[in-house]
Tab-separated table of C-alpha atoms in Angstrom:
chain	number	residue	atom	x	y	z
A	1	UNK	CA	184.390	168.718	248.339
A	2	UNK	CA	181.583	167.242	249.857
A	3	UNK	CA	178.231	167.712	248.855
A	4	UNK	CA	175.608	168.842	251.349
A	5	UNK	CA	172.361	167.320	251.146
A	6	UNK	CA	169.246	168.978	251.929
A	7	UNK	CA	166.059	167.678	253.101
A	8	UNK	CA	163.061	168.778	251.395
A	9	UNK	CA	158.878	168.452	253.046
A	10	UNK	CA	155.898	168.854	251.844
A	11	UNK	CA	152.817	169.029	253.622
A	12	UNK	CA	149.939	168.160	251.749
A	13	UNK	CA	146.354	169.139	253.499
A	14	UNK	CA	143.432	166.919	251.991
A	15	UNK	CA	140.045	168.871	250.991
A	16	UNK	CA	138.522	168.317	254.796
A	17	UNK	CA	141.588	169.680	256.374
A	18	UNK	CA	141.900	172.462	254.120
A	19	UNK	CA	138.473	173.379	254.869
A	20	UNK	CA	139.008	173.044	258.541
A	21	UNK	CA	142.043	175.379	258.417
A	22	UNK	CA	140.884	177.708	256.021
A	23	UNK	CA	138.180	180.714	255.928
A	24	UNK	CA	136.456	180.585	252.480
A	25	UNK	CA	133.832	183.305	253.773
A	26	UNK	CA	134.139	186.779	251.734
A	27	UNK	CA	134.844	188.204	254.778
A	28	UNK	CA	137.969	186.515	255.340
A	29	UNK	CA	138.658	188.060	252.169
A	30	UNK	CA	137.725	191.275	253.492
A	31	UNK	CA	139.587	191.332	257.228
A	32	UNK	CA	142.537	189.479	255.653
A	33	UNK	CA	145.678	190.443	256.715
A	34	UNK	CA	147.473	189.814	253.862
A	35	UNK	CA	149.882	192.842	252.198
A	36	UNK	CA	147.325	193.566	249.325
A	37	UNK	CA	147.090	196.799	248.420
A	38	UNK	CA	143.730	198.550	247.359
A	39	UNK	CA	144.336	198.107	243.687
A	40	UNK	CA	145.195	194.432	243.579
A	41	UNK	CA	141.999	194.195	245.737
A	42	UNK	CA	139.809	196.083	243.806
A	43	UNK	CA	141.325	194.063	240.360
A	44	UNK	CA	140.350	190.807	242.279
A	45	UNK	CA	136.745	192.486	243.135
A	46	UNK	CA	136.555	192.790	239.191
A	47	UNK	CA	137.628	189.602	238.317
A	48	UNK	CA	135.268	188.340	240.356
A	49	UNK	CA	132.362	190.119	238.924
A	50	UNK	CA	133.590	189.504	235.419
A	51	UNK	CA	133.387	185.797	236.124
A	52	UNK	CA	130.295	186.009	237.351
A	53	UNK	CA	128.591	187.841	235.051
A	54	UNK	CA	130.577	185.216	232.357
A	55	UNK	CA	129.590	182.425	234.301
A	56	UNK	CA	126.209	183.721	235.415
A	57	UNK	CA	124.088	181.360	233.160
A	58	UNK	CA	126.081	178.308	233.691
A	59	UNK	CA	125.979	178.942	237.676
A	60	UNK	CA	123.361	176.003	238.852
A	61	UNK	CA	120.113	177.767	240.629
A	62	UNK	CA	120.270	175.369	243.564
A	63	UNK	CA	123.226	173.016	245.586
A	64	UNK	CA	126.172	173.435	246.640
A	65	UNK	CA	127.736	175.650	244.431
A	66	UNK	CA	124.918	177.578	243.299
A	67	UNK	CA	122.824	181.143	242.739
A	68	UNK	CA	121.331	180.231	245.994
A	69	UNK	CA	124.067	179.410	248.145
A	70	UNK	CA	125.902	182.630	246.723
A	71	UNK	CA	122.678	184.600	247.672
A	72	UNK	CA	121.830	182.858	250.796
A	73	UNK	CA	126.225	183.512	251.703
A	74	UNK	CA	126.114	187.402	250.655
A	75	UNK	CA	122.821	187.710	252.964
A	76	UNK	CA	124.466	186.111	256.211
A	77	UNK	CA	127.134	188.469	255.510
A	78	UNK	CA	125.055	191.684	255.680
A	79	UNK	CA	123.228	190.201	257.842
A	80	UNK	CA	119.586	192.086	259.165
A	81	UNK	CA	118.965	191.872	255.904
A	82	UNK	CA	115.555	192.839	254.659
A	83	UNK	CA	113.766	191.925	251.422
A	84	UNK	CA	111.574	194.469	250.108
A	85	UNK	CA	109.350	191.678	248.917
A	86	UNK	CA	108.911	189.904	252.406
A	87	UNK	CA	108.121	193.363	253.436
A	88	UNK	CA	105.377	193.615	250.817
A	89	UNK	CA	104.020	190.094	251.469
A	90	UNK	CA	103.757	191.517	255.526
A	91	UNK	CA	101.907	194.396	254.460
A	92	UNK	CA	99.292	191.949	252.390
A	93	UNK	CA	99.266	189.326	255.215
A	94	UNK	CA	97.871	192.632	257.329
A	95	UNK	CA	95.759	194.027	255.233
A	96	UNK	CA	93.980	190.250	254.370
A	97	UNK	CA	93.384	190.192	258.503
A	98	UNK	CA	92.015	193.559	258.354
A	99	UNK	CA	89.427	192.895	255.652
A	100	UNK	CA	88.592	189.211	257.285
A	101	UNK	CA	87.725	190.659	260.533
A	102	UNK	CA	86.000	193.786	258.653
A	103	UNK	CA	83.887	191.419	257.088
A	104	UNK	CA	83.286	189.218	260.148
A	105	UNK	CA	81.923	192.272	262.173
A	106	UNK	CA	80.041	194.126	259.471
A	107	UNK	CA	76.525	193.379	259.247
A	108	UNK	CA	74.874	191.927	256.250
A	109	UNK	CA	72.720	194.210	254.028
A	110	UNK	CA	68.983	194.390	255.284
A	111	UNK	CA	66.943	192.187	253.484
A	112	UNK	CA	63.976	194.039	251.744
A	113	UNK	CA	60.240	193.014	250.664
A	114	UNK	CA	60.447	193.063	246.815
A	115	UNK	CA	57.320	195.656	246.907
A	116	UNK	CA	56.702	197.246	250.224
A	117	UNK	CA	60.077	199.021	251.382
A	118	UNK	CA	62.029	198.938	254.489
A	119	UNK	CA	60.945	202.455	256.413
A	120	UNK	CA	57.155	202.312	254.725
A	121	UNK	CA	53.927	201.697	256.561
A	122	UNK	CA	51.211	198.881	255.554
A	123	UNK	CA	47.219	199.094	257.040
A	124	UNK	CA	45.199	196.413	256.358
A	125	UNK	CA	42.302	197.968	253.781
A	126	UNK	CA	39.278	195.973	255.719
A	127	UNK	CA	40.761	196.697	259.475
A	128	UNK	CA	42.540	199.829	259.340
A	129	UNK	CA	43.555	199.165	263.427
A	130	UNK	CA	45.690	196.444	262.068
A	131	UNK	CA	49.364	198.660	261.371
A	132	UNK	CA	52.510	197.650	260.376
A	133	UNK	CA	56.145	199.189	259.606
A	134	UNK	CA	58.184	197.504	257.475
A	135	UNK	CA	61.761	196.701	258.763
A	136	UNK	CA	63.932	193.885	257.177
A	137	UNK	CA	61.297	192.903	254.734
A	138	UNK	CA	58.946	191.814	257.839
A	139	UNK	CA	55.921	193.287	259.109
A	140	UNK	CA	56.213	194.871	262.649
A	141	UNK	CA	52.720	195.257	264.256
A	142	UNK	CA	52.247	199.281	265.943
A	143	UNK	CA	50.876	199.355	269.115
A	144	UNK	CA	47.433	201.159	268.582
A	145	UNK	CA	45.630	201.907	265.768
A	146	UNK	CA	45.213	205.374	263.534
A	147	UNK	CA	44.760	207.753	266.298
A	148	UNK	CA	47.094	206.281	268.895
A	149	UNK	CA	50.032	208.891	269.440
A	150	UNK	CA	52.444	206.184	268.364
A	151	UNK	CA	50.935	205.721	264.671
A	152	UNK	CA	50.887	209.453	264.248
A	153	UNK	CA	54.354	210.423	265.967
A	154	UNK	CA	55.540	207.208	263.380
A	155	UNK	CA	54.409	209.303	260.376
A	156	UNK	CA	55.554	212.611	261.601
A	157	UNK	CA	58.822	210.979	261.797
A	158	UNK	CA	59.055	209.306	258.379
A	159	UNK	CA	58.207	213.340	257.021
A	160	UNK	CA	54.000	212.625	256.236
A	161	UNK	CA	52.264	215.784	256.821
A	162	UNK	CA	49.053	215.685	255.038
A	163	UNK	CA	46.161	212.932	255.988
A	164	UNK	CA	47.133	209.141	257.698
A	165	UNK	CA	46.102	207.661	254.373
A	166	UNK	CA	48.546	209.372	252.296
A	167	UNK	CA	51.937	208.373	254.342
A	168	UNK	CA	51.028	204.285	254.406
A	169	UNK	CA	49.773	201.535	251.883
A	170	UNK	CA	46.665	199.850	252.048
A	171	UNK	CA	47.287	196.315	251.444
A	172	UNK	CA	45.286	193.177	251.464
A	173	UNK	CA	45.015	190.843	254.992
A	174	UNK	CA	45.482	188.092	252.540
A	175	UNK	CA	48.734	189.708	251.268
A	176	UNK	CA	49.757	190.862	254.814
A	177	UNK	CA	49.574	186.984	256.035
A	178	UNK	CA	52.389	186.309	253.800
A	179	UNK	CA	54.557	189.007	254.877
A	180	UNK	CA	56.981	186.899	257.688
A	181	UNK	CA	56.045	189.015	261.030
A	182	UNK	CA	58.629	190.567	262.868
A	183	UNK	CA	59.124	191.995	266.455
A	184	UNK	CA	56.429	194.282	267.677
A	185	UNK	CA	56.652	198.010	267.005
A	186	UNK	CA	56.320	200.253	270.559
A	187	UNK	CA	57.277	204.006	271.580
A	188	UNK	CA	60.628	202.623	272.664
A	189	UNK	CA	61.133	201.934	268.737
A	190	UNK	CA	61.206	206.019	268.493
A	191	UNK	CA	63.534	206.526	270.980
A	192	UNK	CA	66.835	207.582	270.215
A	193	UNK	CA	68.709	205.159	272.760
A	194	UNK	CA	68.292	201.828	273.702
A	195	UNK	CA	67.923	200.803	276.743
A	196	UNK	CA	69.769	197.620	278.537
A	197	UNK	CA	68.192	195.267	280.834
A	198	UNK	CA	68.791	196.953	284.142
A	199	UNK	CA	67.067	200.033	282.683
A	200	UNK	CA	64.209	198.833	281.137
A	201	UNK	CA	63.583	196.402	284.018
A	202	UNK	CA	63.051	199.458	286.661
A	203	UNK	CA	60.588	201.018	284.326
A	204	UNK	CA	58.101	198.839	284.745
A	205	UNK	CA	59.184	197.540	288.438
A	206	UNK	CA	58.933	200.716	289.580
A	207	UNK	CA	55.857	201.467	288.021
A	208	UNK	CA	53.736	198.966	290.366
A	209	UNK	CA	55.302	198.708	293.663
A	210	UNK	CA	51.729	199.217	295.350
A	211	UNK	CA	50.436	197.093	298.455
A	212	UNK	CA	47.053	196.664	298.819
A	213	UNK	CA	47.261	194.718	301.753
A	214	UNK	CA	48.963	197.667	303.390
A	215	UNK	CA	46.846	200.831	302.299
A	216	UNK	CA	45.016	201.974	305.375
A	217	UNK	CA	42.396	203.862	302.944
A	218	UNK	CA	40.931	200.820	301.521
A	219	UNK	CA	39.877	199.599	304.693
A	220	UNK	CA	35.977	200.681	304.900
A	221	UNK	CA	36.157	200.694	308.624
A	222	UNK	CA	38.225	203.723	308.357
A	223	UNK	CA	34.933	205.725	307.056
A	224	UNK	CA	32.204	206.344	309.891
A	225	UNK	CA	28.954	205.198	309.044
A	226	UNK	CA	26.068	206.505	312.029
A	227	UNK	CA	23.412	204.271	313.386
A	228	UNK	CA	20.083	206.463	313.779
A	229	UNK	CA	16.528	205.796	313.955
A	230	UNK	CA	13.370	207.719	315.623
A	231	UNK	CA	13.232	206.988	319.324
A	232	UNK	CA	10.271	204.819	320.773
A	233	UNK	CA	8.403	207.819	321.652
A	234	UNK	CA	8.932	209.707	318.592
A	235	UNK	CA	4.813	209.304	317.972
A	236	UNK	CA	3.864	211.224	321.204
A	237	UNK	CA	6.942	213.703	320.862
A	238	UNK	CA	6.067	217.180	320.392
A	239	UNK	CA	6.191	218.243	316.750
A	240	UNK	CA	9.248	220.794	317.368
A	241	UNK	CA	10.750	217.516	318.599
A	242	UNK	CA	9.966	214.975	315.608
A	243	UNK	CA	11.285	217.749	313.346
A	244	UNK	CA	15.054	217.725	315.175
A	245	UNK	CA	14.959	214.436	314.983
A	246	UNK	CA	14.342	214.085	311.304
A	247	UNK	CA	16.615	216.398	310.414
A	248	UNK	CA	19.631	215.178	312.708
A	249	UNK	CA	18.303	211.560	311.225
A	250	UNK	CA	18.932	213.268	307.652
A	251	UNK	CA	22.205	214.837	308.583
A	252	UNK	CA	23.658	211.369	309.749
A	253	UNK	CA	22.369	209.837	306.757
A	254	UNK	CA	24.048	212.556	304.718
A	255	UNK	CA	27.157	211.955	306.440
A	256	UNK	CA	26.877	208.188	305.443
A	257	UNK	CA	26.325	209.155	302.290
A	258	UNK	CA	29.641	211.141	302.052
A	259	UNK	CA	31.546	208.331	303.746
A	260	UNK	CA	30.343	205.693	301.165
A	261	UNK	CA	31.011	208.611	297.882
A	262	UNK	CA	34.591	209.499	299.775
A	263	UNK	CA	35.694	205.493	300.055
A	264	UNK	CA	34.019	204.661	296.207
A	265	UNK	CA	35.824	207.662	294.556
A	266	UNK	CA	39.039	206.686	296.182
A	267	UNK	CA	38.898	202.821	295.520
A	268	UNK	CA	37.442	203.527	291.479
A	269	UNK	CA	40.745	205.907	291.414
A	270	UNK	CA	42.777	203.068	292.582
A	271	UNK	CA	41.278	200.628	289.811
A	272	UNK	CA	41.340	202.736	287.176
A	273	UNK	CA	45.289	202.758	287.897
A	274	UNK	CA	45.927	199.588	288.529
A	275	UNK	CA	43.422	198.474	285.597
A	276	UNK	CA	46.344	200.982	283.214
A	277	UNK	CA	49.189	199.894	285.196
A	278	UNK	CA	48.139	196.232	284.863
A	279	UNK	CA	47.074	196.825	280.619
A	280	UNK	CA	50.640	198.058	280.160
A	281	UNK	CA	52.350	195.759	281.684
A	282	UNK	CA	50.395	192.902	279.925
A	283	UNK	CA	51.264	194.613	276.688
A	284	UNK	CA	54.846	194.855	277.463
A	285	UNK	CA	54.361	190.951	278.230
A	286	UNK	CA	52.906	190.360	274.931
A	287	UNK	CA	55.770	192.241	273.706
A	288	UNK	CA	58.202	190.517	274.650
A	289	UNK	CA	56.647	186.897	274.090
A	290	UNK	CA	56.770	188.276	270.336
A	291	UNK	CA	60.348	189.330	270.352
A	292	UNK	CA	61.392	186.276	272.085
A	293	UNK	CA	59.988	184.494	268.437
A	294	UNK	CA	60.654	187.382	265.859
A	295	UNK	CA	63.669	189.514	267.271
A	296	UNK	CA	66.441	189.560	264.504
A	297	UNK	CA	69.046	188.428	266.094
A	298	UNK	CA	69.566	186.067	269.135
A	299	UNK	CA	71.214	188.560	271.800
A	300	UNK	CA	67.631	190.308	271.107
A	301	UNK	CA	65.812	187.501	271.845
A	302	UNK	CA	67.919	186.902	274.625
A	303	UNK	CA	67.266	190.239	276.263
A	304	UNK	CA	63.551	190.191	275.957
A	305	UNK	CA	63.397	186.258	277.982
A	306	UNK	CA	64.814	188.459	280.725
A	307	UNK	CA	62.983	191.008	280.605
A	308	UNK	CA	59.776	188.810	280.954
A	309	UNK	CA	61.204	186.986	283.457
A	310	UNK	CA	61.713	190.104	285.709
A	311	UNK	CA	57.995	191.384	284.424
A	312	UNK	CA	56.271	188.342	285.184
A	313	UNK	CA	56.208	189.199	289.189
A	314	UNK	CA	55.768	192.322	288.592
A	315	UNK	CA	52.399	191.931	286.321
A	316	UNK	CA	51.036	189.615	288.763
A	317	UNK	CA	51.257	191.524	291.780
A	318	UNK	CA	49.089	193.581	289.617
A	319	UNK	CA	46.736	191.512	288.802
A	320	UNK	CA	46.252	190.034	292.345
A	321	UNK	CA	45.185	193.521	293.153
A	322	UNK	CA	42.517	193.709	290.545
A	323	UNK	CA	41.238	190.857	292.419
A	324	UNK	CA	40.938	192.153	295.798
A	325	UNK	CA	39.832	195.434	294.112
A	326	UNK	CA	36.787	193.420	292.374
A	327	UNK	CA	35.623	191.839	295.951
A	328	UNK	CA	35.892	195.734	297.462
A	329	UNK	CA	33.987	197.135	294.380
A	330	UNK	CA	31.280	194.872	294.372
A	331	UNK	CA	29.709	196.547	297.587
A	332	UNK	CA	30.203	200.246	296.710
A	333	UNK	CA	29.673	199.615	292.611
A	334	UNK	CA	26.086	201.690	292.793
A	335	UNK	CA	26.801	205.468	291.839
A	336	UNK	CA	23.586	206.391	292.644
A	337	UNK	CA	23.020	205.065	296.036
A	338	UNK	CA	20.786	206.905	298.546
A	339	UNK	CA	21.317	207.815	302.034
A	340	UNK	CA	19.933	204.533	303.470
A	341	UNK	CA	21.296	202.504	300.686
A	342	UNK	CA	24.883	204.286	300.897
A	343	UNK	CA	24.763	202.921	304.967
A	344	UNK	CA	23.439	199.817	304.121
A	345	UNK	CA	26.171	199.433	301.841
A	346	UNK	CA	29.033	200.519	303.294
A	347	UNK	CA	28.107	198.336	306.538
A	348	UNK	CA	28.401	194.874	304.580
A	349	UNK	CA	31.587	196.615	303.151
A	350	UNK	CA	33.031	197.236	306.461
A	351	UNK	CA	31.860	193.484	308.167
A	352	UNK	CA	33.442	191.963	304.700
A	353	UNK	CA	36.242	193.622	305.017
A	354	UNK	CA	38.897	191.548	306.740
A	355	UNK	CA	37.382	187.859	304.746
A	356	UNK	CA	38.156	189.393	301.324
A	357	UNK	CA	41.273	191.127	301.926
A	358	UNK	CA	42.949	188.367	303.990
A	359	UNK	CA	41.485	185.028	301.347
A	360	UNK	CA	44.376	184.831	298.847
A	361	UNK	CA	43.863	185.125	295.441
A	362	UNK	CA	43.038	181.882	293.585
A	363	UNK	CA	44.002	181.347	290.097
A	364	UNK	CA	40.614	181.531	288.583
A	365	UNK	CA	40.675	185.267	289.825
A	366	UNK	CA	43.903	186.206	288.505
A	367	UNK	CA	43.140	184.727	285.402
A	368	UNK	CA	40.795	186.747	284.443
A	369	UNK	CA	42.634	189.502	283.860
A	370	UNK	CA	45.207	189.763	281.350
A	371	UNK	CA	44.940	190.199	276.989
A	372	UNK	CA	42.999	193.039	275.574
A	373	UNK	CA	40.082	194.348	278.126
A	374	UNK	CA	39.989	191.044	279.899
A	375	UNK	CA	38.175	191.796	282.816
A	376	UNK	CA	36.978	195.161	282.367
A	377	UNK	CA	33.431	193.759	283.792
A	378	UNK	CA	34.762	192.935	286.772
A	379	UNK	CA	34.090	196.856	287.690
A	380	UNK	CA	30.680	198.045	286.349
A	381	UNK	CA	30.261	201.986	286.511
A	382	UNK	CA	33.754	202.825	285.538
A	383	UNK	CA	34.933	203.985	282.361
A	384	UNK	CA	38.165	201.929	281.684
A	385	UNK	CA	39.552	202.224	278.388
């Protein structure tokens, strides 16, 4: 019988091609289709575990064949996966921005004079006019001096009831000088809002929008002044007849007189308002020249430059009319004027008129008004204070 030979291949796969062919992800192991029953699988599951709890010590931490490729495997798996401590490192990554920008926004602590308190009040003990609040450990000058409403409305408000010189601290002017200054201290410092620019701006521009040049009532012409004297005959005139003419000579004079009291009453009223108008603005000027130097931070400083640039027009429109009030008053400055003085004086008003309204101001005039009663003498016979 003859024997029948059989043929016998064998297909060997290298370790590439073996890897190319071949799925050694657990979850080819899972979604194999292979006839395993549940209880060889879950045997291999524990086999699996056993060695690697065996082998867990002599498993390499990093390469190839590793804890971390196991890890870094069994996470792609899952996949989504989420460790609690990233989640934890998030939640301090957060809460490090939160405090940064807390910190970057907060302001620092106010910086305090080692013996005279923020909130406390300091007079100088050899010129009590000279007041200051304390406020970041600098001295803020008040406005006024112990009877201005602004000192006493400032101790009211810091809870001082009895006398002035109980509520502050009467301090040396040598020991004052060494106090740093600090921004000015005005009524706006009591208010309970600030203003912005726009706001505080129309304050004070709407406070002098006045025109001399266009107020018919300054105008001495507008005020009738009589021309009467005794007629040529007035000698041979019958006495009956010298006595109407007296008396309608005294009546016109009286008239004149009331003409020249009616036009001085109305331009001293006019002064003394423009002479307050023109203080406050120049103490809102002076104001803001200090803040511009001593305002804590620079977006105060910043406010108050604009704020005297807007006043500056505004203060000199009212100074120009001091000036043309000073050439008016100079005629009509005698409060005691009699009937014939009164006409005389209200005539050289009247032919003046037109030269010292229309002559524009010259510096020298404007400049002397401006600072602390600076030219209150310009206007003899009124009370400005």
């Amino acid at each position: 019988m003859a024997q029948e030979r059989i043929k016998l291949t064998k297909k060997v796969y290298d370790k590439q091609s073996a890897s190319d062919l071949l799925n050694r992800s657990f979850s080819e192991l899972a979604n194999s289709n292979d006839s395993v029953t549940n209880t060889n699988l879950n045997n291999k599951i524990n086999q699996l575990f056993t060695l690697y709890n065996d082998l867990f010590y002599d498993v390499p931490k990093i390469g190839k064949k590793s804890h971390t490729s196991f890890f870094q495997q069994s996470r792609d798996y899952l996949g989504n996966y989420i460790d609690s401590k990233d989640t934890e490192i998030d939640a301090l990554i957060e809460r490090i921005i939160e405090l940064e920008e807390k910190l970057n926004t907060s302001e620092t602590p106010d910086k305090e004079h080692p013996f005279y308190r923020n909130g406390s009040i300091i007079v100088d003990r050899e010129a009590d006019w000279n007041i200051y609040y304390m406020e970041k450990a600098t001295r803020r000058k008040l406005e006024g001096d112990t009877k201005s409403e602004l000192f006493i409305d400032l101790l009211a408000a810091l809870g001082h009831r009895g006398t002035w010189t109980e509520g502050v601290t009467l301090v040396s002017p040598s020991v004052i000088s060494n106090i740093p200054p600090g921004p000015r201290f005005g009524p706006e410092d009591l208010g309970s809002a600030e203003t912005n620019v726009e706001e505080e701006t129309a304050t004070f521009a709407d406070s002098f929008n006045y025109n001399a040049l266009q107020d018919g009532e300054l105008n001495p012409n507008n005020y009738p002044i009589t021309e009467m004297t005794r007629p040529s005959n007035y000698s041979s005139m019958a006495v009956q007849n010298r006595q109407r003419v007296d008396n309608e000579i005294y009546q016109v004079g009286v008239a004149n007189k009331n003409s020249y009291d009616t036009y001085r009453e109305y331009l001293k009223n006019r002064i003394t308002e423009t002479w307050s108008t023109e203080r406050r603005l120049d103490v809102l000027s002076d104001k803001y020249r200090n803040d511009i130097e001593y305002s804590f931070t620079q977006p105060e400083r910043d406010k108050a430059q604009i704020l005297l640039d807007n006043l500056g027009p505004v203060l000199r429109r009212s100074q120009e009319t001091l000036v043309y009030y000073k050439r008016l008053w100079t005629f009509v400055k005698n409060k005691s004027a009699n009937n014939a003085q009164a006409k005389k004086l209200m005539l050289e008003a009247q032919a003046n008129f037109e030269n010292n309204i229309n002559t524009p101001v010259a510096d020298n005039e404007r400049n002397e008004y401006g600072g602390w009663k600076k030219g209150k003498d310009n206007f003899q016979n009124i009370d400005l204070n």
